[in-house]
Coordinates of C-alpha atoms in Angstrom, one line a residue:
X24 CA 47.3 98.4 52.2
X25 CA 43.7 96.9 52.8
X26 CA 40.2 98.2 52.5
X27 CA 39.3 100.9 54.9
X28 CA 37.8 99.8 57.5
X29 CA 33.6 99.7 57.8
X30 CA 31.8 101.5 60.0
X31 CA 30.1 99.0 62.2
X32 CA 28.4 100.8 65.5
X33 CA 24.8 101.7 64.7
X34 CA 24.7 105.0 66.2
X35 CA 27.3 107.0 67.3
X36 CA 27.0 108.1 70.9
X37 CA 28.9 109.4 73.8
X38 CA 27.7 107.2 76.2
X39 CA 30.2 105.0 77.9
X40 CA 30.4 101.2 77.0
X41 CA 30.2 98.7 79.7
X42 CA 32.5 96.3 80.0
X43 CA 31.1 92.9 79.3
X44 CA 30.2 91.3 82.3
X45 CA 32.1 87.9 83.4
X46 CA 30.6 85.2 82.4
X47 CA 27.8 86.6 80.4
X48 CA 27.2 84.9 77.2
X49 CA 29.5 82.6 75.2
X50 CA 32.9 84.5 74.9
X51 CA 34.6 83.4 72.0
X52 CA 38.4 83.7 72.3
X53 CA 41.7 84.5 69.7
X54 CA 44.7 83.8 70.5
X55 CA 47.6 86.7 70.1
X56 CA 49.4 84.6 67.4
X57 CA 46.3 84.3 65.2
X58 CA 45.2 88.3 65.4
X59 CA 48.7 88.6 64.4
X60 CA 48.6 87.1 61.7
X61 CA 45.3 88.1 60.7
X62 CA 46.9 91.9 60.8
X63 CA 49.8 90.8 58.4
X64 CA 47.3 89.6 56.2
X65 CA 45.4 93.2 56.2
X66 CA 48.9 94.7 55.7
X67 CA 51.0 93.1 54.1
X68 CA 51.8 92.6 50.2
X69 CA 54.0 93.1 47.4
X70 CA 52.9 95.8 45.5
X71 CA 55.2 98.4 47.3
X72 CA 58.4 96.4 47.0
X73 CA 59.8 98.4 43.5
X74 CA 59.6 101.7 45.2
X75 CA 61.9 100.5 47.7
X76 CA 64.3 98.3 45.8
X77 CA 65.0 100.8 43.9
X78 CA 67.1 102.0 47.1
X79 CA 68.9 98.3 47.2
X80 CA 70.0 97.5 50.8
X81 CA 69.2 101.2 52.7
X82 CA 65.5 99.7 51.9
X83 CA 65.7 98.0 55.4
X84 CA 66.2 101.4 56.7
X85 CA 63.5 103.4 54.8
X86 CA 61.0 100.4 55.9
X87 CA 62.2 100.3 59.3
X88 CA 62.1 103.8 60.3
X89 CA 58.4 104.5 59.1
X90 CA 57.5 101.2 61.1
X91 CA 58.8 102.7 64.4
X92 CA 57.4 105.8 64.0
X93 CA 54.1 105.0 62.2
X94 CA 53.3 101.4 62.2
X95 CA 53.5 100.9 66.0
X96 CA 51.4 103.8 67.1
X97 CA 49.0 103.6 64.7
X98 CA 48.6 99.9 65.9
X99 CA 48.8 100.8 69.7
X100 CA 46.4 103.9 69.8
X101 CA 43.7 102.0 67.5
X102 CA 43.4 99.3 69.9
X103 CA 42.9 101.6 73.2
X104 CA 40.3 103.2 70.8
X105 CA 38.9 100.2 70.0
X106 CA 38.3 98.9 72.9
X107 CA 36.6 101.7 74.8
X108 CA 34.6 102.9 71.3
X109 CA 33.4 100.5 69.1
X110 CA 32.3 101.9 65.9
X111 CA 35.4 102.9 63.8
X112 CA 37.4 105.8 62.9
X113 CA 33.6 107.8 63.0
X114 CA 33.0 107.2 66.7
X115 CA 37.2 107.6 68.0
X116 CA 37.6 111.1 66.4
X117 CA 33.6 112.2 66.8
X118 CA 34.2 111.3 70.6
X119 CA 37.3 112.8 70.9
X120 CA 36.6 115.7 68.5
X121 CA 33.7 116.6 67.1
X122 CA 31.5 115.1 65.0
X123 CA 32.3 117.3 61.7
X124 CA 35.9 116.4 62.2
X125 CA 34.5 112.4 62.8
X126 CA 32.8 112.7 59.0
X127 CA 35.9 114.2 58.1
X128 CA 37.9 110.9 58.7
X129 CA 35.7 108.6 57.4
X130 CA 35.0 111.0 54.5
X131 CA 39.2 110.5 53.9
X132 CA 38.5 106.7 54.5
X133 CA 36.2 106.6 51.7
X134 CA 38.1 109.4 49.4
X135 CA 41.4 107.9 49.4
X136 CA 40.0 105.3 47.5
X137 CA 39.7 107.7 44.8
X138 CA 42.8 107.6 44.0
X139 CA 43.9 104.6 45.2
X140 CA 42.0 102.5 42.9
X141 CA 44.3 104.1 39.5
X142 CA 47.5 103.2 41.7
X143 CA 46.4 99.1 42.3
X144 CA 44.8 98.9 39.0
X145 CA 47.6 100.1 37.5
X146 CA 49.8 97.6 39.4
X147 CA 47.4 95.2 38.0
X148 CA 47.5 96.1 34.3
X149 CA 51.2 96.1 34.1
X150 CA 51.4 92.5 35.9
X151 CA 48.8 91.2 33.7
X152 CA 50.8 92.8 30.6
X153 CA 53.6 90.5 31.4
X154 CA 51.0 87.5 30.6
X155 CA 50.3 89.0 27.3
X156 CA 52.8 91.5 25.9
X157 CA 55.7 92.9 28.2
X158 CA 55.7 96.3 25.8
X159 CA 52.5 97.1 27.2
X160 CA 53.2 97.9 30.9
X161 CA 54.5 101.1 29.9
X162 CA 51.7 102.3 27.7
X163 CA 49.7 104.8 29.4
X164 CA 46.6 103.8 27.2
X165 CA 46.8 100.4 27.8
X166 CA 47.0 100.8 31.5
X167 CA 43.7 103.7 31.2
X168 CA 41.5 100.9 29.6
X169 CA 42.4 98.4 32.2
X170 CA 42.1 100.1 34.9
X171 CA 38.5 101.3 33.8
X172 CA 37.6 98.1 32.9
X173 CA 38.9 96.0 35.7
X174 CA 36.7 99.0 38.2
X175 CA 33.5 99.2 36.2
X176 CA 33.5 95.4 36.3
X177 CA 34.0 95.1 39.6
X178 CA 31.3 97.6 40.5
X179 CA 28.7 95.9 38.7
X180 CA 29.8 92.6 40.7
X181 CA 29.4 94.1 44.1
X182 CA 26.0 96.2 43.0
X183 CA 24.5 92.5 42.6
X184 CA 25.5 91.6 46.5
X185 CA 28.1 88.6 45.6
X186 CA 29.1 86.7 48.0
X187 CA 30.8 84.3 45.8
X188 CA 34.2 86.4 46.2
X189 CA 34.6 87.1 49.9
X190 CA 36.6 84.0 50.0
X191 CA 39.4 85.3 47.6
X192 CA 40.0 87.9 50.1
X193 CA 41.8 85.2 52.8
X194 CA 43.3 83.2 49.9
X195 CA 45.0 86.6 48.8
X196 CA 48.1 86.8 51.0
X197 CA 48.9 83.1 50.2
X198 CA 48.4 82.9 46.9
X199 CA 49.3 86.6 45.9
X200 CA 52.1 87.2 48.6
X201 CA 53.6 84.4 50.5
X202 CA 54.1 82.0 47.8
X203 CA 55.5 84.3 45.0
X204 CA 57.0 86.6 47.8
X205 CA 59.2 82.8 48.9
X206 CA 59.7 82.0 45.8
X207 CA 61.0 85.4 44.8
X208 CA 63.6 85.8 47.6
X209 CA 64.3 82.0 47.2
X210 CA 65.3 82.6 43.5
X211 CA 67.4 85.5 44.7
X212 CA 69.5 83.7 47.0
X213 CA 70.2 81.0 44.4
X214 CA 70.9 83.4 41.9
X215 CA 73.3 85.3 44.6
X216 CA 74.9 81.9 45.5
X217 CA 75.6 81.5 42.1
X218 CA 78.3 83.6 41.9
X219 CA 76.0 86.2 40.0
X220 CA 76.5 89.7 41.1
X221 CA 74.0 91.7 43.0
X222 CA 72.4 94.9 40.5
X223 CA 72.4 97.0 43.7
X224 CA 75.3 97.1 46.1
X225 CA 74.9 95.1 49.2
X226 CA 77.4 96.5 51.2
X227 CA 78.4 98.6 54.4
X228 CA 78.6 101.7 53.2
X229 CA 74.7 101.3 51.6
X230 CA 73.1 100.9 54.8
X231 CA 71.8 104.1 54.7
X232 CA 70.0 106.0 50.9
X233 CA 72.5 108.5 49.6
X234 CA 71.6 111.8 50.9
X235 CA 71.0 114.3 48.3
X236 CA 68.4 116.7 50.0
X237 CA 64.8 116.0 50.9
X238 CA 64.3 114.2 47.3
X239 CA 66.8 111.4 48.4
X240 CA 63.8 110.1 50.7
X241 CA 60.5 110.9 48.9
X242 CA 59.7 107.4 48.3
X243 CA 59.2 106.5 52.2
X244 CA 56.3 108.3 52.2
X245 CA 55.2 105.3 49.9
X246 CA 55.6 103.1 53.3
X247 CA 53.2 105.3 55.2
X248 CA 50.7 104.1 52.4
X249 CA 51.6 100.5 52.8
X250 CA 51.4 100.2 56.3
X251 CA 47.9 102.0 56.4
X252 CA 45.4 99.5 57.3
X253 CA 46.9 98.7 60.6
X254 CA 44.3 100.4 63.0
X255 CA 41.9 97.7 61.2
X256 CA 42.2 94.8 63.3
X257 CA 42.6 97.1 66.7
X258 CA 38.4 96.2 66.8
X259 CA 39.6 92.3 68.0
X260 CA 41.5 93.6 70.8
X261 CA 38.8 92.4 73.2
X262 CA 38.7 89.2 71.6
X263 CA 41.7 88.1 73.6
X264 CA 42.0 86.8 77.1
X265 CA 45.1 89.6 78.2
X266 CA 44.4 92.5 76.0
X267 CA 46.9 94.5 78.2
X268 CA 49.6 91.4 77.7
X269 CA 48.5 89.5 74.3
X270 CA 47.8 92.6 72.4
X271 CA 51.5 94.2 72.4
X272 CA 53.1 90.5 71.4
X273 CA 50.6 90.6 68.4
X274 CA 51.2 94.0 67.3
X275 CA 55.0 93.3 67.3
X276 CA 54.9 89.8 65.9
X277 CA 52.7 90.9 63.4
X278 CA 55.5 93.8 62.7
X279 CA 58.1 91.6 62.3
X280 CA 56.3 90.0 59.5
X281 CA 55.2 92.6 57.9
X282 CA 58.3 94.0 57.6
X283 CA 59.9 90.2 56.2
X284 CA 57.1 90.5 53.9
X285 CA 58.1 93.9 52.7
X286 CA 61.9 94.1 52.9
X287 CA 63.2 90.6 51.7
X288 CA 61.3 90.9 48.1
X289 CA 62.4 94.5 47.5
X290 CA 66.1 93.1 48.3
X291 CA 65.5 90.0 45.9
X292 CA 64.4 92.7 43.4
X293 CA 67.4 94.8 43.6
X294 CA 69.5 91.9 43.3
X295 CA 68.6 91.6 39.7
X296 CA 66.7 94.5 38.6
X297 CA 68.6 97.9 38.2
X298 CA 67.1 101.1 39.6
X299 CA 67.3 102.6 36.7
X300 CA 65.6 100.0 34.5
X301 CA 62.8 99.4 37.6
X302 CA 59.6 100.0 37.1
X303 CA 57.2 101.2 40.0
X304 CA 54.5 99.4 38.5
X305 CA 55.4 96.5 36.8
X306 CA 58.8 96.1 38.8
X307 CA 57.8 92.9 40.8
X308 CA 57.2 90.7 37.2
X309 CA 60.2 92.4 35.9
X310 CA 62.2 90.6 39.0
X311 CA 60.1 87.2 38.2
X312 CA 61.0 87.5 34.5
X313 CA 64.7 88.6 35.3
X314 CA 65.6 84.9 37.3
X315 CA 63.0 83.1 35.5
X316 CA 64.8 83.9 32.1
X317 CA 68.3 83.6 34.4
X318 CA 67.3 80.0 35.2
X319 CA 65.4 78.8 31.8
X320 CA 61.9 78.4 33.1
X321 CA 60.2 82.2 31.4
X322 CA 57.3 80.1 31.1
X323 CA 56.7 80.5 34.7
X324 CA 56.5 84.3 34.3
X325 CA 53.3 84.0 32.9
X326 CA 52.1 81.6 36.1
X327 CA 53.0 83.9 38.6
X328 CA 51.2 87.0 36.8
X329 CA 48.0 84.7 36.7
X330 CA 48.5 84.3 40.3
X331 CA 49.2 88.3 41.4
X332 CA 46.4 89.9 39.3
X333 CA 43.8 87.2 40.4
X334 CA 45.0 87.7 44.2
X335 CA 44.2 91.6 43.4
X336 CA 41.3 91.5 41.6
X337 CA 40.0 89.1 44.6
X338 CA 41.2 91.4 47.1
X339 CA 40.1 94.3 45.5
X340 CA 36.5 92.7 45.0
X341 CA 35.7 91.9 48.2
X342 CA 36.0 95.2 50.0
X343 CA 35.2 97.9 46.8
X344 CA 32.1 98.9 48.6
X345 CA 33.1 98.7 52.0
X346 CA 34.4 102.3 52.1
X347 CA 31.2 103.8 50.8
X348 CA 29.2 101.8 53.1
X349 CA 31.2 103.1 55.9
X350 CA 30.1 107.0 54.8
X351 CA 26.9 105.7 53.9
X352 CA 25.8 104.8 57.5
X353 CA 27.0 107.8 59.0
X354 CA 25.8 109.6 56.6
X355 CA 22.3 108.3 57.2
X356 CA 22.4 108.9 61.2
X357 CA 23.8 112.8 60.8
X358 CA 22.5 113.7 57.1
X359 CA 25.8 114.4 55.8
X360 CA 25.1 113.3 52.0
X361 CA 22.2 114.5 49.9
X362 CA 19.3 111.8 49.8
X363 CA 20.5 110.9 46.1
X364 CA 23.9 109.2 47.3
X365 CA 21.8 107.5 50.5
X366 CA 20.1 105.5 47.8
X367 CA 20.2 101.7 48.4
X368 CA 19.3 99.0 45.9
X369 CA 17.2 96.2 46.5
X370 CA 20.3 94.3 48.0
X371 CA 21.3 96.8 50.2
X372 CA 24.4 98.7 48.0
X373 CA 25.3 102.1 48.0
X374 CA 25.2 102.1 43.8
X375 CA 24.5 106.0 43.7
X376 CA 27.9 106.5 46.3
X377 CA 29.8 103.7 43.9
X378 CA 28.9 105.2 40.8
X379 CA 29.6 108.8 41.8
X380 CA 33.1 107.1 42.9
X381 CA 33.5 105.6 39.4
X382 CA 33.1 108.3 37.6
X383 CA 35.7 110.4 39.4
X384 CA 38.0 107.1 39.2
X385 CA 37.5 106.8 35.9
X386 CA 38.4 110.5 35.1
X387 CA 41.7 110.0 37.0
X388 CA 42.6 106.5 35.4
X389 CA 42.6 108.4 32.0
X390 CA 45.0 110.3 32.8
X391 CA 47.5 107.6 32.5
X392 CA 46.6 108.0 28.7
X393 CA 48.2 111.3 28.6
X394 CA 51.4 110.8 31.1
X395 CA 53.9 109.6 29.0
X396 CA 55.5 107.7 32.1
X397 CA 53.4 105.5 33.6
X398 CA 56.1 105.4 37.0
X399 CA 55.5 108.9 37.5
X400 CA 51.4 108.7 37.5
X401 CA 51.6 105.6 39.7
X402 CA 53.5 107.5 42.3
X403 CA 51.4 110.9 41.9
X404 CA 48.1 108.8 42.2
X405 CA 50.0 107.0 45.0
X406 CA 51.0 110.1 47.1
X407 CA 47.8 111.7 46.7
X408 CA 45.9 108.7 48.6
X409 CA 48.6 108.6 51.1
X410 CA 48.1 112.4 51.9
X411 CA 44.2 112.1 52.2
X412 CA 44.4 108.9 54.2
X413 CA 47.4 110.6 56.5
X414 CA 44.6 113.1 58.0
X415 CA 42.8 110.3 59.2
X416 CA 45.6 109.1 61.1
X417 CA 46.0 112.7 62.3
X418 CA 42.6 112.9 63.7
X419 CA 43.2 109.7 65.4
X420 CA 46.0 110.5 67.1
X421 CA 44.7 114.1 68.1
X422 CA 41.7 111.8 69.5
X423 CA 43.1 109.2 71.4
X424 CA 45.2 112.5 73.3
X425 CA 41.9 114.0 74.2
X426 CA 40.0 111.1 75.1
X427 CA 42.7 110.2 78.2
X428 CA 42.0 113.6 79.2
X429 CA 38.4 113.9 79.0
X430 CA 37.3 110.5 78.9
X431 CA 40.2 109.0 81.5
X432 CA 37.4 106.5 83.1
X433 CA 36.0 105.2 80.4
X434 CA 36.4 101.3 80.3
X435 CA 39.0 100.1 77.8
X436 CA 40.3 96.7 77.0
X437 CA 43.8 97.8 76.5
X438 CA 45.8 101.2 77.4
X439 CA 48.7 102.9 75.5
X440 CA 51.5 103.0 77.6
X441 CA 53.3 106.6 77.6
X442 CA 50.3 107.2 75.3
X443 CA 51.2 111.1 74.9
X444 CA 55.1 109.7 73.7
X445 CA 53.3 107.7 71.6
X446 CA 50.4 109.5 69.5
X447 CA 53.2 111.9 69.7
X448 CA 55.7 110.3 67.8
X449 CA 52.7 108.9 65.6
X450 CA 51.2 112.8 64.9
X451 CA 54.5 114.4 64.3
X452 CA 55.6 111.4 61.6
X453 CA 52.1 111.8 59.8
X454 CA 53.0 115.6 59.4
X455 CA 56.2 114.8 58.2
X456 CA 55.0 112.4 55.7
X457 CA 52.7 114.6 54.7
X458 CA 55.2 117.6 54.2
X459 CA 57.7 115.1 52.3
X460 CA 55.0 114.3 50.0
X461 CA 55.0 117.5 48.3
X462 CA 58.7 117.2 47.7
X463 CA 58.9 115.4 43.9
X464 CA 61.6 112.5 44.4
X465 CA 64.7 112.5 42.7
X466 CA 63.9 110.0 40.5
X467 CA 61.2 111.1 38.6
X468 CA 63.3 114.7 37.6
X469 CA 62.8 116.8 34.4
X470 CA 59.3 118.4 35.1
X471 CA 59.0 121.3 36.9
X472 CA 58.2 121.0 40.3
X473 CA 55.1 123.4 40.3
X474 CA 53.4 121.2 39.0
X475 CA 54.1 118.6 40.9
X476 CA 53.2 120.1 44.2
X477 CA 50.0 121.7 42.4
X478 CA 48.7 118.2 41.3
X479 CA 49.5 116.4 44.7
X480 CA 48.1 119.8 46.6
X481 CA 45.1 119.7 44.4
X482 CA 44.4 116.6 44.7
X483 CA 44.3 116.7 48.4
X484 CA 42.5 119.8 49.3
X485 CA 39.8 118.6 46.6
X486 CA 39.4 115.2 47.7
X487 CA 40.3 115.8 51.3
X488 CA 38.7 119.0 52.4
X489 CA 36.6 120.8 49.8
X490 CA 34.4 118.3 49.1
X491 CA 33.7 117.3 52.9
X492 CA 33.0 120.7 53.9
X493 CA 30.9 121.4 51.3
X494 CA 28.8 119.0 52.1
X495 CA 28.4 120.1 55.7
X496 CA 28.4 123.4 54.8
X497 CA 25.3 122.6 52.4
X498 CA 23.7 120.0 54.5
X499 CA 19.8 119.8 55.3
X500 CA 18.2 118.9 58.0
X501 CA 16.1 116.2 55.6
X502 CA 19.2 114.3 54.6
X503 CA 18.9 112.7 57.8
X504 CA 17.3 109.4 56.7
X505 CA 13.7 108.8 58.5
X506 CA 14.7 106.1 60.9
X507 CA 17.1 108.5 62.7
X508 CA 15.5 111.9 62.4
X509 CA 13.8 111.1 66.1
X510 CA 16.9 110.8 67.9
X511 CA 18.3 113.9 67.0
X512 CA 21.7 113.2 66.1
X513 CA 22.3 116.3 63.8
X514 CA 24.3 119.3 65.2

């Protein structure tokens, strides 16, 4: 998973967008290959791969069948949504909704982040513990100080306005996917060829996970999470000469590769790691350091960690405000936030919204100090941020529904076919994921499952619904900031 995507339309409206007239200005062209692969690159990325290899081979199947069902719509409706209403998630559910259930999507946009942060910085603390001492992936304390470090560092970056790291962002799926994810399945297939035999089976009869009750198939909800992102690049759908034609080879090339991306690393994994030895966080370097070792070269252990965590931290830099920006100007226009967290400074960032953000962060990343398996908070912080961000996708859906029906004229560079099959299929999934969610996977037994469903059920109704309707609840009519408080905009 990327950022969330930004907010970009000035003022959310319900009047319809013209279609840009032929010939007017300089149209500047993609082609379908290129927006493909600018989608893997928003999608795509190893971090997920231990959650599934710890299925071996029925991994194609758990990625597969969320791709179908998840990955496809959510590509397909974002770009008819798109390409009549400019603006982002905001303007699609606002227009097709209502406005308080518009600030509720981009408030999930902005609060999944929450918890997301803990989850990738943890990621990153356990790589980076394979450059320095291998012991400490699994210490909780270890991974709490890194992960408020790494974020506090970070905000302090982007509150100075640097541009100096935008770049990192594109050179992150080469240097932090492609080339360790190639050299990863590359060293698998040697080490296969070899003679050695595979950790996980790799036959017939494990084409399909063991079924053992709903806990057998927890960790696909992971793959809703890693596929989130994908409605991002529906914004470039009029960027292309056939939207109705290009658009659908695009969304399934770029599918294809997202899934090679995401399936042949968690195989390479399973080859030498076994489930019960892989870690959720550190399990990628634990597969680097299994053939590295195999093959005499541990050194390069060390490389590739340098390599992941700076293709993170880059990542992670260029887009940390980019969520709170997104609430910020909507926020602004409708006077959803109290003045104090509408506070720019003088380069234009939302420190007040960021620091606010950091605190909470930083209250959640301790709590890897007191969970004696880190695994198990990875995936709870993990689950959490795929719950909040799964409403968004439900809004969408519910959106794009409405729109055909009250909005069938409006001008749109691209169409869903069967788009009631689709959205559909997309709505019904999200609920599912959402449902499975609660259920504690099978491999993380020995609590009690109260517990589990109240942390993951508190953290979403806190950071998914409380805290948004108490702010519209409490809202004034003087949080609208003063350049929009002529037009109106507050209901």
């Amino acid at each position: 998973m990327t950022s969330t995507e930004q907010v970009r339309d000035e003022r959310p409206t319900s009047t319809a967008v013209a279609a840009p007239a032929p010939g007017a200005g300089q149209a500047q062209f993609i082609s379908w290959a290129t927006l493909a692969m600018m989608t893997t690159a928003s999608v795509a990325n190893l971090r997920p791969s231990p959650s599934m290899a710890i299925y071996g081979l029925a991994a194609v199947f758990l990625y597969l069948l969320p791709a179908v069902v998840f990955l496809l719509p959510t590509a397909l409706v974002s770009a008819e949504l798109a390409s009549g209403w400019p603006g982002g998630v905001y303007r699609w559910v606002s227009e097709g909704l209502s406005k308080p259930l518009g600030f509720l999507a981009v408030w999930c946009q902005f609060a999944m982040t929450i918890a997301y942060y803990p989850s990738l910085l943890a990621y990153v603390a356990s790589t980076f513990a394979y450059v320095v001492d291998p012991a400490l992936a699994d210490n909780g304390l270890y991974i709490a100080i890194v992960i408020v470090v790494i974020y506090w560092a970070g905000v302090l970056i982007s509150l100075r306005g640097t541009k100096a790291v935008a770049g990192l962002s594109s050179m992150g799926l080469v240097i932090g996917t492609l080339i360790p994810g190639v050299v990863l399945v590359a060293l698998g297939l040697v080490f296969l060829a070899q003679g050695n035999p595979s950790a996980a089976p790799m036959d017939g009869g494990h084409v399909l996970p063991p079924w053992t009750g709903l806990a057998s198939l927890v960790l696909i909800v992971g793959n809703f999470l890693s596929y989130a992102g994908m409605e991002m690049n529906g914004v470039h759908v009029s960027a292309l000469r056939e939207p109705g034609r290009q658009y659908p080879r695009s969304i399934f090339l770029a599918t294809g590769l997202v899934l090679l991306i995401f399936i042949l690393p968690a195989l390479a994994i399973s080859w030498v790691m076994p489930s019960e030895n892989l870690s959720l966080t550190a399990g990628v370097m634990q597969a680097f350091q299994g053939f590295f070792d195999h093959f005499h070269v541990g050194w390069l252990t060390k490389v590739v960690g340098v390599l992941l965590v700076a293709a993170a931290l880059g990542g992670m830099l260029t887009w940390l405000a980019g969520p709170s920006k997104g609430l910020l100007l909507v926020s602004r226009q409708e006077g959803y936030l109290p003045p104090v967290l509408q506070k720019l400074n003088k380069r234009g960032v939302p420190q007040n919204i960021m620091v606010a953000q950091g605190a909470l962060t930083t209250v959640i990343a301790l709590l890897y100090a007191f969970i004696p398996d880190v695994s198990s908070a990875y995936w709870i912080f993990s689950v959490v941020t795929t719950q909040i961000y799964l409403v968004v996708y439900l809004l969408m859906f519910a959106a794009v529904i409405r729109l055909r029906a009250t909005r069938p004229d409006q001008p749109r560079g691209f169409r869903v076919p069967a788009v009631h099959l689709v959205a559909g299929i997309g709505f019904a999934a999200s609920v599912g994921a959402m449902c499975i969610g609660f259920v504690p996977p099978e491999q993380f037994g020995g609590g009690p499952v109260w517990r589990y469903v109240l942390t993951v059920g508190g953290g979403l109704l806190t950071l998914g619904f409380l805290a948004p309707l108490a702010f519209l609840k409490f809202r004034k009519p003087h949080w609208v900031a003063a350049e929009h408080r002529q037009a109106g905009t507050v209901e």
